[in-house]
Every structure is written in structure tokens, then in C-alpha cells.
Amino acid sequence: MATGVLSRKKGVIVGDDVLKLFNYAQEKQFAIPAINVTSSSTVVAALEAARDKKAPIILQMSQGGAAYFAGKGVANGEQQASIAGAIAGAQYIRSIAPSYDIPVILHTDHCAKKLLPWLDGMLDADEKYFKEHGEPLFSSHMIDLSEEEVDWNIQTTASYLKRAAPMKQWLEMEIGITGGEEDGVNNEDVDNNSLYTQPEDIYNIYHTLSAISPYFSIAAGFGNVHGVYKPGNVKLHPELLGKHQKFVKDKINAKEDKPVFLVFHGGSGSSKKEYTDAIGFGVVKVNLDTDLQYAYLTGIRDYVLNKKDYLMSPVGNPDGEDKPNKKYFDPRVWVREGEKTMKARVEEGLADFNTAGQL
């Protein structure tokens, strides 16, 4: 079981525990779903699914999701809402996660060049937390400079890894663009060739970053697209990941067949075989967002449609014009319906990625 390799069995894990969990995932051929959370409600839905399926989980906040955690009424011109929201979300997750008796990786999602002040602010919080507690606030962050020139991407990522390394903090980076649109980043019109990473780039990243720290992973493009599309519209080639692993293995004369920790972006809408193939080539983390947004909606949508006649006024419904409707419009009732349907979709991902039952 995965908890057998961890020093911290429940709650937010950091440092060597993250490394050990990813090593164990490669060995046992499973990946951990990374769930984009935007509120305490979405956090609870993900944690509940992982607990009930006896699985580790990754909870991550995007820049927009972090700002939402702070509140849409907070100005964000200098990323202040995204920084404050990410810190607040992290503190909430750290407080509540141990109650679910599972290990949780606390992560932040795509950070493009224009959003680097957001990452800087979170790292300031990490360093402050590290001084007080001996570990960073977040388990890991993602820096996404895939739209920039390759050498600048690698060197800038290396500079951030140097900052994270003393805290044994994980850093995920991206090379090769993920298509589609997510959280205000639109790559719907990029050249398809940009969606496929070259093995030489993977080796250059590995060579540069491994000299700094072992705590890093690579989101390599193999045709990935954010969002959900009609079958056949997205051409994934997970076999390319196997070629990347072999290229790096041969260059460094590694004993292991999968020396690189890989990440699968744009996981919503993919087939079970595409997940399984990618995991077989060393993917340890799969992002899920769009499917979960829709799943959360369906529970609330169906509740409102089914209970419409009880939601049109505070008092008065088909049972009588003087009957109160509070038990129907109480947010704890209809929000919970969204949590239930999101939980069910997270559980589906845990099964698809072979994560269920790993604890």
C-alpha cells in the first residue's frame, strides 16, 4: 500500500513523501488525479471521493480558481486576490485534509509568464511557512512557460526550482503547448505540431533540472487539449511518452525504464485506454477539470429542475400555499447535490487511473 512508503499517512504531504508517492505510482502503474478546486465545497467533494475509494489525491488551484477562493469582489490587478486566495485555500486544505485520513498533495496549476507574480507571492508564503514549520505551505507548484522560447522556458524554470529546492518543494513544468482553452488561457488556434514535445527537449529539461533537485515533473505535450471535444477531434499519442523515457534512459544510462515523472494535461474526455497507455509510460499525475465542472453542475441543475415548484418563493408550494420552502432553498441542500455528482466523477477518475484501492 502507498501509505507504507510515506512518513505522513494523512493530510498534506511534502518533500520526500511526494517523491516516494510518485515513485510508488510508477512502480504500481497508477496515476493520481489532480482536481482543480475553487471552494471549500469542491475540496470536500474531491476529498470524500478519495477517502471512500482509499486513494491519494492531488488538490490544485489555478490562478483564476485561487482568485475565486478569495472572492470575485477582490481586486486582482497585481495578482493580490490570486495570492491571498491560494494561501487561504491552502490553509483550509491543510486544516481539513487530515479528517479524511488520506495523503493529499497540495498543488497550484498553470502559471504562465504573465502570471509569475502570482507564483512569486506564493513562494514568499512558502518560505515564511517553511521558517515556522520546516516545510513549505504548498507541496508543489506548476510553472508553465510552454508558450515561450524553449531555452528561456528551461532556464527560468531552473531558477524557480533553485528557489524551491531548499524546501524540498516539487515543481511541475510544461514543454509543448496544451491546446484548447482553460481559465483564460486560449491555445485553440496553435499549430498542431506545437502540441507534440520532442525527446531532445525532455532530455535537456531533465539534464538541467536534475542537477538542481530531484523534485520535478514534466508535462510533455502528446496532442493534449484542454476541455471536452467530440471523439476523434483530439489525436493523442501517448506512445511518444515511451520514446521520451527511452531517450532519457539511454542518454543517462539509467537502470530504470522510466526515469522521468510525467504529467497528463487535458485529461477530461480522454478514453480509458489513453489513460492506461500514458500511465504505462510513466505518467504519475492526470489533470481533471472540465469534466468535474460539468459534473458539479449536473447535481445542482437536476435538483433545481426537480424542485422548481418549491423554489419559486420562500413560502408556498404544491403541498400548500402556507408551506415554508426553507428546507428546499437552504444552500446546504442544493450545494450538496453538486458535491455528490462531482464526487461520483472523481471516483470514476480514480478507477480509470488505477488509483482506487492504493491505500
CSV table of C-alpha atoms in Angstrom, one decimal:
chain,number,residue,atom,x,y,z
A,1,MET,CA,0.0,0.0,0.0
A,2,ALA,CA,1.1,3.5,-0.8
A,3,THR,CA,1.0,4.6,2.9
A,4,GLY,CA,3.7,2.1,3.6
A,5,VAL,CA,6.2,4.3,1.8
A,6,LEU,CA,5.1,7.6,3.4
A,7,SER,CA,6.2,9.1,6.7
A,8,ARG,CA,3.0,11.1,6.9
A,9,LYS,CA,0.0,8.9,6.3
A,10,LYS,CA,-2.8,11.6,6.1
A,11,GLY,CA,-3.1,15.2,5.4
A,12,VAL,CA,-0.9,17.3,3.1
A,13,ILE,CA,2.4,15.6,2.3
A,14,VAL,CA,5.6,17.3,1.2
A,15,GLY,CA,9.2,16.8,0.1
A,16,ASP,CA,10.4,13.2,0.2
A,17,ASP,CA,6.9,11.9,0.7
A,18,VAL,CA,5.8,13.4,-2.6
A,19,LEU,CA,8.8,11.8,-4.3
A,20,LYS,CA,8.1,8.4,-2.7
A,21,LEU,CA,4.5,8.5,-3.7
A,22,PHE,CA,5.3,9.3,-7.3
A,23,ASN,CA,7.9,6.5,-7.4
A,24,TYR,CA,5.4,4.1,-5.9
A,25,ALA,CA,2.8,5.2,-8.5
A,26,GLN,CA,5.2,4.4,-11.4
A,27,GLU,CA,6.1,1.1,-9.8
A,28,LYS,CA,2.4,0.1,-9.4
A,29,GLN,CA,1.3,1.7,-12.6
A,30,PHE,CA,-1.2,4.2,-11.4
A,31,ALA,CA,-1.6,8.0,-11.6
A,32,ILE,CA,-3.1,10.4,-9.2
A,33,PRO,CA,-5.9,12.7,-10.4
A,34,ALA,CA,-5.2,16.4,-9.9
A,35,ILE,CA,-8.5,18.0,-9.1
A,36,ASN,CA,-9.0,21.8,-9.7
A,37,VAL,CA,-10.7,23.2,-6.6
A,38,THR,CA,-12.2,26.6,-6.3
A,39,SER,CA,-14.1,26.5,-3.0
A,40,SER,CA,-14.4,24.5,0.2
A,41,SER,CA,-17.3,22.7,-1.5
A,42,THR,CA,-15.2,21.3,-4.3
A,43,VAL,CA,-12.4,20.5,-1.9
A,44,VAL,CA,-14.8,18.4,0.2
A,45,ALA,CA,-16.2,16.6,-2.9
A,46,ALA,CA,-12.7,15.5,-4.0
A,47,LEU,CA,-11.5,14.5,-0.5
A,48,GLU,CA,-14.7,12.5,0.1
A,49,ALA,CA,-14.2,10.6,-3.2
A,50,ALA,CA,-10.6,9.8,-2.4
A,51,ARG,CA,-11.4,8.7,1.1
A,52,ASP,CA,-14.2,6.4,0.1
A,53,LYS,CA,-12.1,4.9,-2.7
A,54,LYS,CA,-9.0,4.6,-0.5
A,55,ALA,CA,-6.8,6.6,-2.8
A,56,PRO,CA,-4.3,9.5,-2.6
A,57,ILE,CA,-5.4,12.7,-4.3
A,58,ILE,CA,-3.9,16.0,-5.6
A,59,LEU,CA,-5.8,19.2,-5.0
A,60,GLN,CA,-4.8,22.1,-7.1
A,61,MET,CA,-5.8,25.7,-7.6
A,62,SER,CA,-5.4,27.6,-10.8
A,63,GLN,CA,-4.7,31.4,-10.8
A,64,GLY,CA,-8.4,32.0,-11.5
A,65,GLY,CA,-9.6,29.4,-9.1
A,66,ALA,CA,-7.4,30.9,-6.4
A,67,ALA,CA,-8.9,34.4,-7.1
A,68,TYR,CA,-12.3,32.8,-6.8
A,69,PHE,CA,-11.4,31.4,-3.4
A,70,ALA,CA,-10.6,34.9,-2.3
A,71,GLY,CA,-13.9,36.3,-3.7
A,72,LYS,CA,-14.8,37.8,-7.0
A,73,GLY,CA,-15.1,41.2,-5.4
A,74,VAL,CA,-11.4,41.4,-4.6
A,75,ALA,CA,-9.2,43.3,-7.0
A,76,ASN,CA,-6.6,41.2,-8.8
A,77,GLY,CA,-4.6,43.7,-10.9
A,78,GLU,CA,-1.4,42.7,-9.2
A,79,GLN,CA,-2.4,39.1,-8.5
A,80,GLN,CA,-3.3,40.0,-4.9
A,81,ALA,CA,-6.6,38.1,-5.0
A,82,SER,CA,-4.9,35.0,-6.5
A,83,ILE,CA,-2.1,35.1,-4.0
A,84,ALA,CA,-4.5,35.6,-1.0
A,85,GLY,CA,-7.0,33.1,-2.3
A,86,ALA,CA,-4.3,30.4,-2.9
A,87,ILE,CA,-2.9,30.9,0.6
A,88,ALA,CA,-6.4,30.8,2.1
A,89,GLY,CA,-7.3,27.7,0.1
A,90,ALA,CA,-4.0,26.0,1.2
A,91,GLN,CA,-4.6,26.8,4.8
A,92,TYR,CA,-8.1,25.4,4.6
A,93,ILE,CA,-7.0,22.2,2.9
A,94,ARG,CA,-4.2,21.7,5.4
A,95,SER,CA,-6.7,22.1,8.2
A,96,ILE,CA,-9.4,19.8,6.9
A,97,ALA,CA,-7.4,17.1,4.9
A,98,PRO,CA,-6.3,15.1,8.0
A,99,SER,CA,-10.0,14.5,8.8
A,100,TYR,CA,-10.3,12.4,5.6
A,101,ASP,CA,-7.4,10.0,6.5
A,102,ILE,CA,-5.7,10.1,3.1
A,103,PRO,CA,-2.5,11.7,1.8
A,104,VAL,CA,-3.0,14.9,-0.2
A,105,ILE,CA,-0.6,16.7,-2.5
A,106,LEU,CA,-1.4,20.4,-2.4
A,107,HIS,CA,-0.5,21.9,-5.8
A,108,THR,CA,-1.1,25.0,-7.9
A,109,ASP,CA,-1.9,24.8,-11.6
A,110,HIS,CA,-0.6,26.5,-14.8
A,111,CYS,CA,1.4,29.7,-14.2
A,112,ALA,CA,2.3,31.4,-17.5
A,113,LYS,CA,4.9,34.1,-17.9
A,114,LYS,CA,2.3,36.9,-17.2
A,115,LEU,CA,1.3,35.2,-14.0
A,116,LEU,CA,4.7,34.8,-12.5
A,117,PRO,CA,4.0,37.5,-9.8
A,118,TRP,CA,1.3,35.0,-8.5
A,119,LEU,CA,3.9,32.3,-8.2
A,120,ASP,CA,6.4,34.7,-6.6
A,121,GLY,CA,3.7,35.6,-4.0
A,122,MET,CA,3.0,32.0,-3.2
A,123,LEU,CA,6.7,31.2,-2.8
A,124,ASP,CA,7.0,34.1,-0.4
A,125,ALA,CA,4.3,32.4,1.7
A,126,ASP,CA,6.0,29.0,1.3
A,127,GLU,CA,9.3,30.4,2.6
A,128,LYS,CA,7.6,32.1,5.5
A,129,TYR,CA,5.7,28.8,6.4
A,130,PHE,CA,9.0,26.9,6.0
A,131,LYS,CA,10.7,29.1,8.6
A,132,GLU,CA,7.9,28.4,11.0
A,133,HIS,CA,7.2,24.7,10.3
A,134,GLY,CA,10.1,23.2,8.5
A,135,GLU,CA,8.1,22.6,5.3
A,136,PRO,CA,6.5,24.8,2.6
A,137,LEU,CA,2.8,25.7,2.7
A,138,PHE,CA,2.3,24.0,-0.7
A,139,SER,CA,3.6,20.6,-1.7
A,140,SER,CA,4.2,21.8,-5.2
A,141,HIS,CA,3.7,24.4,-7.9
A,142,MET,CA,3.4,24.4,-11.6
A,143,ILE,CA,5.3,26.8,-13.9
A,144,ASP,CA,4.0,26.8,-17.4
A,145,LEU,CA,6.3,28.7,-19.9
A,146,SER,CA,5.4,26.4,-22.8
A,147,GLU,CA,4.4,29.4,-24.9
A,148,GLU,CA,7.9,30.9,-24.6
A,149,GLU,CA,11.2,30.1,-26.3
A,150,VAL,CA,12.4,26.7,-25.2
A,151,ASP,CA,15.8,27.7,-23.7
A,152,TRP,CA,14.2,30.6,-21.8
A,153,ASN,CA,11.5,28.2,-20.5
A,154,ILE,CA,14.1,25.8,-19.2
A,155,GLN,CA,16.4,28.3,-17.7
A,156,THR,CA,13.6,30.3,-16.0
A,157,THR,CA,12.1,27.0,-14.7
A,158,ALA,CA,15.6,26.1,-13.3
A,159,SER,CA,15.8,29.4,-11.5
A,160,TYR,CA,12.4,28.7,-9.8
A,161,LEU,CA,13.5,25.2,-8.9
A,162,LYS,CA,16.6,26.6,-7.2
A,163,ARG,CA,14.3,28.7,-5.0
A,164,ALA,CA,12.0,25.7,-4.2
A,165,ALA,CA,14.8,23.2,-3.7
A,166,PRO,CA,15.9,24.2,-0.2
A,167,MET,CA,12.3,23.5,0.9
A,168,LYS,CA,12.2,20.1,-0.9
A,169,GLN,CA,9.3,21.5,-2.8
A,170,TRP,CA,8.1,19.9,-6.0
A,171,LEU,CA,7.9,21.9,-9.3
A,172,GLU,CA,6.0,20.8,-12.4
A,173,MET,CA,6.8,22.4,-15.7
A,174,GLU,CA,5.4,22.2,-19.2
A,175,ILE,CA,7.1,21.8,-22.6
A,176,GLY,CA,4.9,21.6,-25.7
A,177,ILE,CA,1.6,23.5,-25.6
A,178,THR,CA,-1.6,22.0,-24.4
A,179,GLY,CA,-4.3,23.1,-26.8
A,180,GLY,CA,-7.8,24.3,-26.2
A,181,GLU,CA,-8.9,26.9,-23.6
A,182,GLU,CA,-8.8,26.8,-19.8
A,183,ASP,CA,-9.0,29.5,-17.2
A,184,GLY,CA,-8.5,32.4,-19.6
A,185,VAL,CA,-5.5,30.8,-21.4
A,186,ASN,CA,-6.6,30.2,-25.0
A,187,ASN,CA,-4.5,27.9,-27.3
A,188,GLU,CA,-7.3,26.9,-29.6
A,189,ASP,CA,-5.5,28.2,-32.7
A,190,VAL,CA,-2.0,26.9,-32.1
A,191,ASP,CA,-0.2,24.8,-34.8
A,192,ASN,CA,-0.8,21.1,-34.1
A,193,ASN,CA,2.9,20.5,-34.3
A,194,SER,CA,3.3,22.6,-31.1
A,195,LEU,CA,1.2,20.0,-29.2
A,196,TYR,CA,3.9,17.4,-29.5
A,197,THR,CA,7.1,17.6,-27.4
A,198,GLN,CA,10.4,16.4,-28.8
A,199,PRO,CA,12.6,13.9,-26.9
A,200,GLU,CA,15.6,16.2,-27.1
A,201,ASP,CA,13.7,18.8,-25.1
A,202,ILE,CA,12.7,16.3,-22.4
A,203,TYR,CA,16.4,15.3,-22.0
A,204,ASN,CA,17.5,18.9,-21.9
A,205,ILE,CA,15.0,19.6,-19.2
A,206,TYR,CA,15.9,16.5,-17.2
A,207,HIS,CA,19.6,17.3,-17.5
A,208,THR,CA,19.2,20.8,-16.3
A,209,LEU,CA,16.7,20.3,-13.5
A,210,SER,CA,18.1,17.1,-12.1
A,211,ALA,CA,21.4,18.9,-11.4
A,212,ILE,CA,19.4,21.1,-9.0
A,213,SER,CA,16.8,18.9,-7.4
A,214,PRO,CA,15.0,15.5,-7.9
A,215,TYR,CA,11.7,17.2,-7.1
A,216,PHE,CA,10.3,17.9,-10.5
A,217,SER,CA,8.0,16.6,-13.2
A,218,ILE,CA,7.3,17.4,-16.8
A,219,ALA,CA,4.0,17.9,-18.6
A,220,ALA,CA,5.0,16.9,-22.1
A,221,GLY,CA,2.7,17.5,-25.0
A,222,PHE,CA,1.4,14.5,-26.8
A,223,GLY,CA,-1.6,16.1,-28.5
A,224,ASN,CA,-3.3,17.2,-25.3
A,225,VAL,CA,-6.2,19.6,-25.4
A,226,HIS,CA,-8.0,21.3,-22.5
A,227,GLY,CA,-11.7,20.8,-22.4
A,228,VAL,CA,-14.0,18.1,-23.8
A,229,TYR,CA,-14.4,17.5,-27.5
A,230,LYS,CA,-16.2,15.1,-29.8
A,231,PRO,CA,-14.5,11.7,-30.2
A,232,GLY,CA,-11.9,11.8,-32.9
A,233,ASN,CA,-11.3,15.5,-32.8
A,234,VAL,CA,-8.2,15.2,-30.5
A,235,LYS,CA,-5.3,13.0,-31.6
A,236,LEU,CA,-3.4,11.8,-28.5
A,237,HIS,CA,-0.2,9.9,-29.0
A,238,PRO,CA,0.8,8.5,-25.6
A,239,GLU,CA,3.4,6.3,-27.2
A,240,LEU,CA,5.5,9.4,-27.6
A,241,LEU,CA,6.0,9.4,-23.9
A,242,GLY,CA,7.6,6.0,-24.1
A,243,LYS,CA,10.0,7.3,-26.6
A,244,HIS,CA,10.8,10.2,-24.3
A,245,GLN,CA,11.6,7.9,-21.5
A,246,LYS,CA,13.8,5.6,-23.6
A,247,PHE,CA,15.7,8.7,-25.0
A,248,VAL,CA,16.5,10.0,-21.5
A,249,LYS,CA,17.3,6.5,-20.2
A,250,ASP,CA,19.8,5.9,-23.0
A,251,LYS,CA,21.4,9.3,-22.5
A,252,ILE,CA,21.9,9.0,-18.8
A,253,ASN,CA,22.4,5.2,-18.7
A,254,ALA,CA,19.6,4.8,-16.2
A,255,LYS,CA,18.7,1.5,-14.7
A,256,GLU,CA,15.1,2.3,-14.5
A,257,ASP,CA,12.9,2.3,-17.6
A,258,LYS,CA,11.0,5.4,-16.6
A,259,PRO,CA,13.5,8.0,-15.2
A,260,VAL,CA,11.1,10.9,-15.8
A,261,PHE,CA,8.0,11.8,-13.9
A,262,LEU,CA,5.4,12.8,-16.5
A,263,VAL,CA,2.1,14.6,-16.2
A,264,PHE,CA,-1.0,14.3,-18.4
A,265,HIS,CA,-2.8,17.6,-19.0
A,266,GLY,CA,-6.1,17.9,-20.7
A,267,GLY,CA,-7.4,14.7,-19.2
A,268,SER,CA,-11.1,15.4,-19.4
A,269,GLY,CA,-12.8,13.5,-22.2
A,270,SER,CA,-9.9,11.0,-22.8
A,271,SER,CA,-10.5,7.3,-23.2
A,272,LYS,CA,-9.6,4.7,-20.5
A,273,LYS,CA,-7.0,3.2,-22.9
A,274,GLU,CA,-5.4,6.6,-23.4
A,275,TYR,CA,-5.1,7.0,-19.7
A,276,THR,CA,-3.8,3.5,-19.2
A,277,ASP,CA,-1.2,3.8,-22.0
A,278,ALA,CA,0.1,7.1,-20.7
A,279,ILE,CA,0.4,5.7,-17.1
A,280,GLY,CA,2.3,2.8,-18.5
A,281,PHE,CA,4.9,5.2,-19.9
A,282,GLY,CA,5.5,7.0,-16.6
A,283,VAL,CA,2.6,9.4,-16.1
A,284,VAL,CA,2.0,9.9,-12.4
A,285,LYS,CA,-0.5,12.8,-12.4
A,286,VAL,CA,-3.5,13.4,-14.6
A,287,ASN,CA,-5.4,16.7,-14.5
A,288,LEU,CA,-9.2,16.7,-14.4
A,289,ASP,CA,-11.1,19.9,-14.5
A,290,THR,CA,-13.7,20.4,-17.3
A,291,ASP,CA,-15.5,17.0,-16.6
A,292,LEU,CA,-15.7,17.9,-12.9
A,293,GLN,CA,-17.1,21.4,-13.6
A,294,TYR,CA,-19.9,19.8,-15.6
A,295,ALA,CA,-20.4,17.0,-13.0
A,296,TYR,CA,-20.8,19.6,-10.2
A,297,LEU,CA,-23.4,21.5,-12.3
A,298,THR,CA,-25.5,18.4,-13.0
A,299,GLY,CA,-26.3,17.8,-9.4
A,300,ILE,CA,-27.5,21.3,-8.8
A,301,ARG,CA,-29.2,21.6,-12.2
A,302,ASP,CA,-31.2,18.4,-11.6
A,303,TYR,CA,-32.2,19.4,-8.1
A,304,VAL,CA,-33.4,22.9,-9.2
A,305,LEU,CA,-35.4,21.4,-12.1
A,306,ASN,CA,-36.9,18.7,-9.9
A,307,LYS,CA,-37.8,21.0,-7.1
A,308,LYS,CA,-38.6,24.1,-9.1
A,309,ASP,CA,-42.1,24.4,-7.6
A,310,TYR,CA,-40.6,24.5,-4.2
A,311,LEU,CA,-38.0,27.2,-5.1
A,312,MET,CA,-40.2,30.0,-6.5
A,313,SER,CA,-40.9,31.7,-3.2
A,314,PRO,CA,-39.9,31.4,0.5
A,315,VAL,CA,-43.5,30.2,1.3
A,316,GLY,CA,-46.0,28.3,-0.8
A,317,ASN,CA,-45.6,25.2,-2.8
A,318,PRO,CA,-47.7,22.3,-4.3
A,319,ASP,CA,-48.2,21.0,-0.7
A,320,GLY,CA,-50.0,24.2,0.4
A,321,GLU,CA,-49.8,27.9,-0.1
A,322,ASP,CA,-48.7,28.4,3.6
A,323,LYS,CA,-46.0,25.7,3.5
A,324,PRO,CA,-42.4,27.0,4.0
A,325,ASN,CA,-39.7,26.2,1.5
A,326,LYS,CA,-36.6,26.7,3.6
A,327,LYS,CA,-35.6,23.1,3.6
A,328,TYR,CA,-35.5,23.2,-0.2
A,329,PHE,CA,-33.7,26.5,-0.8
A,330,ASP,CA,-31.1,26.2,2.0
A,331,PRO,CA,-27.8,26.3,0.1
A,332,ARG,CA,-26.5,23.4,2.2
A,333,VAL,CA,-29.1,21.3,0.4
A,334,TRP,CA,-28.6,22.2,-3.2
A,335,VAL,CA,-24.8,22.7,-3.0
A,336,ARG,CA,-24.5,19.3,-1.5
A,337,GLU,CA,-26.2,17.9,-4.6
A,338,GLY,CA,-23.3,19.3,-6.7
A,339,GLU,CA,-20.8,17.8,-4.3
A,340,LYS,CA,-22.4,14.4,-4.8
A,341,THR,CA,-22.2,14.4,-8.6
A,342,MET,CA,-18.7,15.8,-8.6
A,343,LYS,CA,-17.6,13.1,-6.1
A,344,ALA,CA,-19.0,10.4,-8.4
A,345,ARG,CA,-17.0,11.8,-11.3
A,346,VAL,CA,-13.8,11.9,-9.2
A,347,GLU,CA,-14.4,8.3,-8.2
A,348,GLU,CA,-14.6,7.4,-11.9
A,349,GLY,CA,-11.2,9.1,-12.4
A,350,LEU,CA,-9.7,7.2,-9.5
A,351,ALA,CA,-10.9,3.9,-11.1
A,352,ASP,CA,-9.7,4.9,-14.6
A,353,PHE,CA,-6.2,5.8,-13.3
A,354,ASN,CA,-5.9,2.7,-11.1
A,355,THR,CA,-5.6,5.0,-8.0
A,356,ALA,CA,-8.6,3.4,-6.2
A,357,GLY,CA,-7.5,0.9,-3.5
A,358,GLN,CA,-3.9,2.0,-3.4
A,359,LEU,CA,-4.1,3.0,0.3
